[in-house]
PDB file of C-alpha atoms in Angstrom:
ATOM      1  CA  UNK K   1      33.745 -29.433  -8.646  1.00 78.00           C
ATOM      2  CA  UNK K   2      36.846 -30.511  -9.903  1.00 82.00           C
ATOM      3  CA  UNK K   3      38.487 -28.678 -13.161  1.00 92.00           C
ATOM      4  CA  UNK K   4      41.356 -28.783 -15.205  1.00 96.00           C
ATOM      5  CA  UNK K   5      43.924 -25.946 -15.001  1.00 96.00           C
ATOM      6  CA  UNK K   6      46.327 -24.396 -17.468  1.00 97.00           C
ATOM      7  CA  UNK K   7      49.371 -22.260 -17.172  1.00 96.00           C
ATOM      8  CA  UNK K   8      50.200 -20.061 -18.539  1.00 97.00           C
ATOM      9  CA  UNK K   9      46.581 -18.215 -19.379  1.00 96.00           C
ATOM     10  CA  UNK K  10      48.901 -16.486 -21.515  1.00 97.00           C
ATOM     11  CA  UNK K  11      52.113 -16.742 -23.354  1.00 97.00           C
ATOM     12  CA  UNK K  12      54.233 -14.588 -25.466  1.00 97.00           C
ATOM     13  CA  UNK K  13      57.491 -15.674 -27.370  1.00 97.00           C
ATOM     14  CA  UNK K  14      60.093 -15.240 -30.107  1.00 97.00           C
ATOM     15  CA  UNK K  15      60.067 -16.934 -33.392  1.00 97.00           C
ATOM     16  CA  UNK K  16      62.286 -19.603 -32.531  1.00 97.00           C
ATOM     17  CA  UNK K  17      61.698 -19.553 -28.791  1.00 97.00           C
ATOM     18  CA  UNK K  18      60.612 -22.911 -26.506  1.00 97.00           C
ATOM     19  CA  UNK K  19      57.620 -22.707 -24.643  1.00 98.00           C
ATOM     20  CA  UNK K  20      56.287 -24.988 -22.372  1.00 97.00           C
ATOM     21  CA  UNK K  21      52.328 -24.969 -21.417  1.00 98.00           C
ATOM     22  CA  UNK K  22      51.418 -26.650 -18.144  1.00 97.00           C
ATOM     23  CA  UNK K  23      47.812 -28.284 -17.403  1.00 97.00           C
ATOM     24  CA  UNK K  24      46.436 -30.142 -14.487  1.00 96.00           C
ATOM     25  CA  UNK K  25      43.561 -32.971 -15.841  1.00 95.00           C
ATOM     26  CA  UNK K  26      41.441 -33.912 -12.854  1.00 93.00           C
ATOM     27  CA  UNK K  27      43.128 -36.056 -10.616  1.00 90.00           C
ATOM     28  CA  UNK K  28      41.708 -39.416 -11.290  1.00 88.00           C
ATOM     29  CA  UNK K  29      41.608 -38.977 -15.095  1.00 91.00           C
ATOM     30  CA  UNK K  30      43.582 -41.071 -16.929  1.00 90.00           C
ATOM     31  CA  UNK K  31      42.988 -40.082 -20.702  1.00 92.00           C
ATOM     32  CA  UNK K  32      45.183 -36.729 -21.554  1.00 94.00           C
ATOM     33  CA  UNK K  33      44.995 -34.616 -24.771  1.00 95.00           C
ATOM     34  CA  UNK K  34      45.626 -31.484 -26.461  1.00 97.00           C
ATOM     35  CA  UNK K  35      43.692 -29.431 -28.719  1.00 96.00           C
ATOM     36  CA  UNK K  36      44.874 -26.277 -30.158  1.00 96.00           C
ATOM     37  CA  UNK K  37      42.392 -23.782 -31.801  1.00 94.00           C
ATOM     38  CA  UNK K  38      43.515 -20.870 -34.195  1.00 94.00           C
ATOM     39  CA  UNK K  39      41.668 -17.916 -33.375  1.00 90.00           C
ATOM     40  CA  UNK K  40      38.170 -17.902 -35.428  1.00 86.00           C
ATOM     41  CA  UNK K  41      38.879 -21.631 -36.913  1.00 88.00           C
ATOM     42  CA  UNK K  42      37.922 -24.596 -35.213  1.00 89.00           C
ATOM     43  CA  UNK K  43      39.427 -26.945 -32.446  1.00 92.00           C
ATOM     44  CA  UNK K  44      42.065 -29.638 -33.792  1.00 94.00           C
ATOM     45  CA  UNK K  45      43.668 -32.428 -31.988  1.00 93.00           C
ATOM     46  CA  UNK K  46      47.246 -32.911 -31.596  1.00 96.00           C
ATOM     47  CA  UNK K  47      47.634 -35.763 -29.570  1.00 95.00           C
ATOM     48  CA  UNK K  48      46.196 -37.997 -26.952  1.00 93.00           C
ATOM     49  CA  UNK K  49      48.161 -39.858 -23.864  1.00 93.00           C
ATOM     50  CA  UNK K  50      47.371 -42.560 -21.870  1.00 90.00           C
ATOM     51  CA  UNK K  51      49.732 -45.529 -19.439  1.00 87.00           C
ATOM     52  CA  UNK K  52      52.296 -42.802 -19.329  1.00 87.00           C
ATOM     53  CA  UNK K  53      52.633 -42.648 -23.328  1.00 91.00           C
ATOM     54  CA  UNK K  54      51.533 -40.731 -26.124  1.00 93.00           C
ATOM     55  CA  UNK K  55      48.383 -43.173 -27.943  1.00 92.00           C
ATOM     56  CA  UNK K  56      47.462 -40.897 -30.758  1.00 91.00           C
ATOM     57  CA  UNK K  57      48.690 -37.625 -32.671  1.00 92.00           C
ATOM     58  CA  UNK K  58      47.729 -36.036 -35.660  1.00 92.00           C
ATOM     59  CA  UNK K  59      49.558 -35.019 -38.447  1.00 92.00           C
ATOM     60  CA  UNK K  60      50.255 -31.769 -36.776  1.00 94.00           C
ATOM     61  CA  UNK K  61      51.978 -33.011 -33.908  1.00 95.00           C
ATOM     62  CA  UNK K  62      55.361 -33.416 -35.661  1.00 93.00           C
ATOM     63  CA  UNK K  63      58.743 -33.328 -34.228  1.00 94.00           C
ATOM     64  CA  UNK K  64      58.239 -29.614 -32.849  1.00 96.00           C
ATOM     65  CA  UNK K  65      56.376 -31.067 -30.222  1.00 97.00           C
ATOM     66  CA  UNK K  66      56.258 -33.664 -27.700  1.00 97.00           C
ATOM     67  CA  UNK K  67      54.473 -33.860 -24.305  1.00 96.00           C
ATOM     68  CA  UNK K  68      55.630 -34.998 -20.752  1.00 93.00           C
ATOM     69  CA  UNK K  69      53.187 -36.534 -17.630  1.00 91.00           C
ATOM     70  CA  UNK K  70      56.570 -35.455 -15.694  1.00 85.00           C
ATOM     71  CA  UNK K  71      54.867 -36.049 -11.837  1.00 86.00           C
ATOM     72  CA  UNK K  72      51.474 -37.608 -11.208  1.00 77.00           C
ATOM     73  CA  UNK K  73      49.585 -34.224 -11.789  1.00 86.00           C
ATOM     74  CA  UNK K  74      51.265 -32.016 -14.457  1.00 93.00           C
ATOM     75  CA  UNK K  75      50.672 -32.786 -18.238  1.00 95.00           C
ATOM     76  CA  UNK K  76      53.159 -30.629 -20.778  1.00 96.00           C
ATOM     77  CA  UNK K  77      53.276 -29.812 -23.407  1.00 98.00           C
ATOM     78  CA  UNK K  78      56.869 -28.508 -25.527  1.00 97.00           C
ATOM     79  CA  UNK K  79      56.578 -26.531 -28.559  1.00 98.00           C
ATOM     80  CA  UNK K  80      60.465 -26.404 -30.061  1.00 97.00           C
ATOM     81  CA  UNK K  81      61.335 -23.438 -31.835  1.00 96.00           C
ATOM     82  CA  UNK K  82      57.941 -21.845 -32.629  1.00 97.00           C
ATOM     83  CA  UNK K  83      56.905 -20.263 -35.699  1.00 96.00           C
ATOM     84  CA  UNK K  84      54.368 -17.644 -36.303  1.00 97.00           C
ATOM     85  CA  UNK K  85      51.452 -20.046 -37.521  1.00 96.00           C
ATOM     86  CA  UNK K  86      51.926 -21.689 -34.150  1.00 97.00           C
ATOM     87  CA  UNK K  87      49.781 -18.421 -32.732  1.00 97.00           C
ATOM     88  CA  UNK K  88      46.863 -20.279 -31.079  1.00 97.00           C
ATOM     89  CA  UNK K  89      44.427 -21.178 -28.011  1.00 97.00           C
ATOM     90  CA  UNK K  90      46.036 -24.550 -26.741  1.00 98.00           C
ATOM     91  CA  UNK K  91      43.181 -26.743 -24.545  1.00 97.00           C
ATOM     92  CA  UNK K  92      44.360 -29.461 -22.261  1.00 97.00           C
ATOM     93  CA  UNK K  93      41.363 -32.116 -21.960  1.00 96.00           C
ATOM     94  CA  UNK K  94      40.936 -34.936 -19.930  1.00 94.00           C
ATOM     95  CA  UNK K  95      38.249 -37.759 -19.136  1.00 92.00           C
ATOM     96  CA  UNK K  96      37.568 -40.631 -16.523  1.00 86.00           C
ATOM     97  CA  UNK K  97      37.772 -43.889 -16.507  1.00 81.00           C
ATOM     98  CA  UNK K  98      35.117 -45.479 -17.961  1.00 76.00           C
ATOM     99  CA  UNK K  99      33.878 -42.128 -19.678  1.00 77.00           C
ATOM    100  CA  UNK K 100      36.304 -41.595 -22.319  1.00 76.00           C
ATOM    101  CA  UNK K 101      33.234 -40.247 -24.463  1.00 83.00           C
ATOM    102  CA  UNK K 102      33.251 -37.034 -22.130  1.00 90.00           C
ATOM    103  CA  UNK K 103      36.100 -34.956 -22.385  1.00 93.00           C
ATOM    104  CA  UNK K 104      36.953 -31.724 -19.638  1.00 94.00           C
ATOM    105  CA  UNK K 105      38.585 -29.405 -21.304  1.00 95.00           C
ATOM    106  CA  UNK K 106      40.569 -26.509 -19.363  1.00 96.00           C
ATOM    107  CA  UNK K 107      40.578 -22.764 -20.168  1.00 96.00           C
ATOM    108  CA  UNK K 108      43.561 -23.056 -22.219  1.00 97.00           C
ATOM    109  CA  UNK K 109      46.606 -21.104 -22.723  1.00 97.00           C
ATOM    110  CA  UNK K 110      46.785 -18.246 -25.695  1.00 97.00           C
ATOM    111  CA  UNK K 111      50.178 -18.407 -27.440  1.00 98.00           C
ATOM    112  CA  UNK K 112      51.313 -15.530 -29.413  1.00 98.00           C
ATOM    113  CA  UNK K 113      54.252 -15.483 -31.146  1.00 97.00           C
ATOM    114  CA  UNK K 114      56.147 -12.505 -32.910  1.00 96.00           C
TER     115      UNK K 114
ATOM    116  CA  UNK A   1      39.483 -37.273 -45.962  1.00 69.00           C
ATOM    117  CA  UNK A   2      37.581 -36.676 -42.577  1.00 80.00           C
ATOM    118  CA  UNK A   3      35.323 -33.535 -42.496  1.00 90.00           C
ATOM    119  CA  UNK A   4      32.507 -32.837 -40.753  1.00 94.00           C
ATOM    120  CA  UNK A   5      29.919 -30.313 -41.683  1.00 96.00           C
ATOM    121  CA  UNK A   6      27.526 -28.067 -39.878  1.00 97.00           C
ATOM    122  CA  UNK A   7      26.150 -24.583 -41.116  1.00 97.00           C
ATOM    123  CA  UNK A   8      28.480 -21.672 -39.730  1.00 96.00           C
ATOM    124  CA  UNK A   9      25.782 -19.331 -38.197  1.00 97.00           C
ATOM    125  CA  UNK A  10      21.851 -19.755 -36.889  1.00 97.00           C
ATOM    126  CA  UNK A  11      19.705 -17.505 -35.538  1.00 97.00           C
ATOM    127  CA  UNK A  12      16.621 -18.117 -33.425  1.00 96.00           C
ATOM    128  CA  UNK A  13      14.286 -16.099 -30.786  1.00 96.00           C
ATOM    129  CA  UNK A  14      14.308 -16.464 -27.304  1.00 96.00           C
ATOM    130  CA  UNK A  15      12.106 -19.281 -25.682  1.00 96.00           C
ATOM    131  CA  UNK A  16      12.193 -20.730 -29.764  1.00 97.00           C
ATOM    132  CA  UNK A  17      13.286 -24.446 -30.430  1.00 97.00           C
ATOM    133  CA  UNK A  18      16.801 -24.407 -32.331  1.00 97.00           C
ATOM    134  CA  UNK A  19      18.123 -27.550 -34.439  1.00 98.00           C
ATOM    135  CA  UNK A  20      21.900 -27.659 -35.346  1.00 98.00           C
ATOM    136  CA  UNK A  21      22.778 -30.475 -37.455  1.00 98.00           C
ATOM    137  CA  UNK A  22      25.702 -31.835 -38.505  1.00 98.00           C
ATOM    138  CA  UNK A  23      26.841 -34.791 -41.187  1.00 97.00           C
ATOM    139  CA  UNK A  24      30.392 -36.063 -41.157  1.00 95.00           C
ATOM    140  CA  UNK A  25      32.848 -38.618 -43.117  1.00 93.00           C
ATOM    141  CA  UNK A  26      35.498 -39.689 -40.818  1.00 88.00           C
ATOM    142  CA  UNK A  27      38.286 -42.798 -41.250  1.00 85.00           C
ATOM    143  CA  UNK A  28      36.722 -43.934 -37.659  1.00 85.00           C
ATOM    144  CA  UNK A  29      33.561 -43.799 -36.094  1.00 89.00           C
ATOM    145  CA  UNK A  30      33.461 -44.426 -32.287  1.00 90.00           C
ATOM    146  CA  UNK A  31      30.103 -41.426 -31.795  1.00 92.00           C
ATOM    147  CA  UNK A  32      29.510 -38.215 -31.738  1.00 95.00           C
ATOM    148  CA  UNK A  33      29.634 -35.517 -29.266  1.00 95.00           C
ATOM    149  CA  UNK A  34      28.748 -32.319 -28.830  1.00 96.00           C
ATOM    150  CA  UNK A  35      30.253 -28.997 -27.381  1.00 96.00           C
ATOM    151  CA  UNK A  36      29.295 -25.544 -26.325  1.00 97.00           C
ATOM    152  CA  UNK A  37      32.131 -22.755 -26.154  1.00 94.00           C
ATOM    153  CA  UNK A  38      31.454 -19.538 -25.309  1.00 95.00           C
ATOM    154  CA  UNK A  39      33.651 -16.293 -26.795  1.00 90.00           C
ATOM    155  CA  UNK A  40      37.342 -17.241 -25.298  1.00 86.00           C
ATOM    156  CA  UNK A  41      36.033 -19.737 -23.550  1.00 90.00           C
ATOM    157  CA  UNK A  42      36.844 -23.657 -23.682  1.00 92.00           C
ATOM    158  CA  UNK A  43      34.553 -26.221 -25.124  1.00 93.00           C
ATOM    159  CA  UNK A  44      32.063 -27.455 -22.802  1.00 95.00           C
ATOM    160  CA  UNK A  45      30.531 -31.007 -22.965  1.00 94.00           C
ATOM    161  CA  UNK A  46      27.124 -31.321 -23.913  1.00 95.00           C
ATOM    162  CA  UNK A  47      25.981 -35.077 -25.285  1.00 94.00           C
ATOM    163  CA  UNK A  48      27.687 -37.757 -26.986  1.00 93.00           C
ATOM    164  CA  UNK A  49      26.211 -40.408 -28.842  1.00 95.00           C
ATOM    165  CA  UNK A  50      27.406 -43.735 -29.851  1.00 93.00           C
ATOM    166  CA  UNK A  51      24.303 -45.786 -30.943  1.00 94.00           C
ATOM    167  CA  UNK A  52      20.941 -44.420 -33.098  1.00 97.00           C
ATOM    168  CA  UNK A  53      18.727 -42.891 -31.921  1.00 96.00           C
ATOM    169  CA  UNK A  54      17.584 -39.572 -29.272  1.00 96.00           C
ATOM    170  CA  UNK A  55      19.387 -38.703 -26.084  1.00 93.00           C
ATOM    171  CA  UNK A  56      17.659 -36.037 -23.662  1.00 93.00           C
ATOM    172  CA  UNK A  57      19.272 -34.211 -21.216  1.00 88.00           C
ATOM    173  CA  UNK A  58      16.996 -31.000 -19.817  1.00 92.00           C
ATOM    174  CA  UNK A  59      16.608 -28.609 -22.538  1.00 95.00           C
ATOM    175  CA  UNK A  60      18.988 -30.191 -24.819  1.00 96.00           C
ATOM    176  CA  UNK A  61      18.658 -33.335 -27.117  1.00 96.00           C
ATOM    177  CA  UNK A  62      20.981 -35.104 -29.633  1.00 97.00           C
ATOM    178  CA  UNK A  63      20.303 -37.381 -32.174  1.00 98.00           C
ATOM    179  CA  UNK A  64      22.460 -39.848 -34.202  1.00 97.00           C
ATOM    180  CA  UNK A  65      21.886 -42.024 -37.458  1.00 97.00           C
ATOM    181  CA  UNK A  66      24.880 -43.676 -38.007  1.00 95.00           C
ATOM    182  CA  UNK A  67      23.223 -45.342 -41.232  1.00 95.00           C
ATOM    183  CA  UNK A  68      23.061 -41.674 -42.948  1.00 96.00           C
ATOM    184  CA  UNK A  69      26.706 -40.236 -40.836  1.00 95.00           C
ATOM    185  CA  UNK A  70      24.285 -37.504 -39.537  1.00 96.00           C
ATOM    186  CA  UNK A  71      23.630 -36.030 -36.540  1.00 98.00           C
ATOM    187  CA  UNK A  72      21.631 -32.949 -34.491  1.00 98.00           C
ATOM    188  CA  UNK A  73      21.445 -31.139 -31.787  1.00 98.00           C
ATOM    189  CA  UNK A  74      18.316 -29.849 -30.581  1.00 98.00           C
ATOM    190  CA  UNK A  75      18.068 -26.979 -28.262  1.00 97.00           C
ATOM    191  CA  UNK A  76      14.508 -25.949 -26.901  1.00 97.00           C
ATOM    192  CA  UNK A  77      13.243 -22.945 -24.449  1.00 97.00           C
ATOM    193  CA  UNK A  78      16.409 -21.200 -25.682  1.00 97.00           C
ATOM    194  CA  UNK A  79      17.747 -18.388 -23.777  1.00 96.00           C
ATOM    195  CA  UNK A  80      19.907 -15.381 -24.153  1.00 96.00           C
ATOM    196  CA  UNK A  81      22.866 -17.453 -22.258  1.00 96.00           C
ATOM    197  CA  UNK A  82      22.693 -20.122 -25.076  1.00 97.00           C
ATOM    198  CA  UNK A  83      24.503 -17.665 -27.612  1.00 97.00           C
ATOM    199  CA  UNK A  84      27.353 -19.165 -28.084  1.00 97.00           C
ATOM    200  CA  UNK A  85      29.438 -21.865 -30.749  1.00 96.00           C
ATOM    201  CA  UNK A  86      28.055 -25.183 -30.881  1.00 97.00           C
ATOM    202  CA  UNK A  87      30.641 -27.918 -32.395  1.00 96.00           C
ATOM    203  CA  UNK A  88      30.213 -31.273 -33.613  1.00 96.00           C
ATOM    204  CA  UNK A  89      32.884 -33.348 -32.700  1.00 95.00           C
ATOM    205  CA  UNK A  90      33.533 -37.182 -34.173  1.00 93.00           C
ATOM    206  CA  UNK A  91      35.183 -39.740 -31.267  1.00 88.00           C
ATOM    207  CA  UNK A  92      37.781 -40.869 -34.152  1.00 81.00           C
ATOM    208  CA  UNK A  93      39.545 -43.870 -32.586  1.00 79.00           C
ATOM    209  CA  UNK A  94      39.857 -46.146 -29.531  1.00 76.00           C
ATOM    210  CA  UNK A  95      41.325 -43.092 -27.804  1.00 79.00           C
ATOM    211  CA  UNK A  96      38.563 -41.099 -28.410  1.00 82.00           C
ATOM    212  CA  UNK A  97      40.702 -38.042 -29.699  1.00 86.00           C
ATOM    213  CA  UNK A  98      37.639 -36.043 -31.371  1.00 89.00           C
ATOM    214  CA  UNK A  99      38.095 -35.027 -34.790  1.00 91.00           C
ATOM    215  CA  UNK A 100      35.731 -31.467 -34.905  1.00 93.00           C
ATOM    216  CA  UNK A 101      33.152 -29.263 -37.496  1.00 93.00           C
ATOM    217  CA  UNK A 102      33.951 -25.642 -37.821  1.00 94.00           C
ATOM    218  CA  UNK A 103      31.298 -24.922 -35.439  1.00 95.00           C
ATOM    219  CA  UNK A 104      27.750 -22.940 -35.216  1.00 97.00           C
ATOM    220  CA  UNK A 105      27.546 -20.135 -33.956  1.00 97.00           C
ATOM    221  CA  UNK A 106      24.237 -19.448 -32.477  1.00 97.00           C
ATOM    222  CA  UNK A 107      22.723 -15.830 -32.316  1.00 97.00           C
ATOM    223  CA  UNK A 108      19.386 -15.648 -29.713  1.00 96.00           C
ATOM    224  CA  UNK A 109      17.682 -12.413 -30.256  1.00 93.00           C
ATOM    225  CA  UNK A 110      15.577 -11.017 -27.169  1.00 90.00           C
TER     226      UNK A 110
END
């Protein structure tokens, strides 16, 4: 059955440091997002991307972030110079055409940063 | 503001019938989903629905009333691998980027 993957399963960084989190939506998916969830709080959406562009972010997806479909598999996403409160599970999701309404989410990538 | 607002913790016996429900006040209604995530797990998709009414799949059921911005989810035969957070999540926009509740956390006892 087809999933979505995410790499690093883990990542730990500097204050201040870039990191970059990789995922891999389901190959003929063509509605990207990211969530990020802050251990024990619940799941909040940064941004959505479709037609190669971003459609949607919240007010948390400011200027210390942007994502990148750089091939026709890999979805990014950049986190400049990261901060402490940045400390979170990040979730790629994708859906299918025609099903936006169902959302695969992969087994996301734990930032910690020190 | 958006919220969306489910209670934080329910507990239920094993084989018991379980209803989560969940009200919400969003900027943007498309429907409303639901998701199961295990401990350090990722969200899993359960049900979405967009118009009124009851949609069934196996043991679970959700139920919308756009009229009252209120919805459930209704669990039945429950069993021990159930335990787990169930979220309420609101399809915002034309993108569908979910807007989420806090979550439920379910507790099954034996």
């Amino acid at each position: 059955e087809p999933e979505v993957t995410q790499t690093p399963s883990h990542q730990v960084t500097q204050m201040g440091q870039e990191v970059i989190l990789r995922c891999v939506p389901i190959s003929n998916h063509l509605y990207f997002y990211w969530y990020r969830q802050i251990l024990g709080q619940k799941v909040e959406f940064l941004v959505s991307f479709y037609n190669n562009e971003i459609s949607e972010k919240s007010e948390i997806f400011d200027d210390q972030f942007s994502v990148e479909r750089p091939d026709g598999s890999n979805f990014t996403l950049k986190i400049r110079s990261t901060k402490l409160e940045d400390s979170a599970m990040y979730f790629c999701a994708s859906s299918g055409p025609g099903r936006k309404n169902e959302q695969f989410f992969g087994p996301g990538t734990r930032l910690t940063v020190l | 503001g958006q919220s969306l607002e489910q209670p934080s913790e329910v507990t239920a016996v094993e084989g018991a019938i379980v209803q989560i429900n969940c009200t919400y006040q969003t900027s943007g209604f498309y429907g409303l989903s639901w998701y199961q995530q295990h401990d350090g797990g990722a969200p899993t998709f359960l049900s979405y629905n967009a118009l009124d009414g009851l949609e069934e799949t196996g043991r679970f059921s959700s139920f919308l009333s756009r009229s009252d911005s209120y919805g459930y989810l209704l669990l039945q035969e429950l069993q021990m691998k159930d335990s787990a957070s169930y979220f309420c999540a609101v399809a915002g926009g034309d993108n569908y980027q979910l807007i989420w509740g806090a979550g439920t956390k379910l507790i099954i006892k034996p």
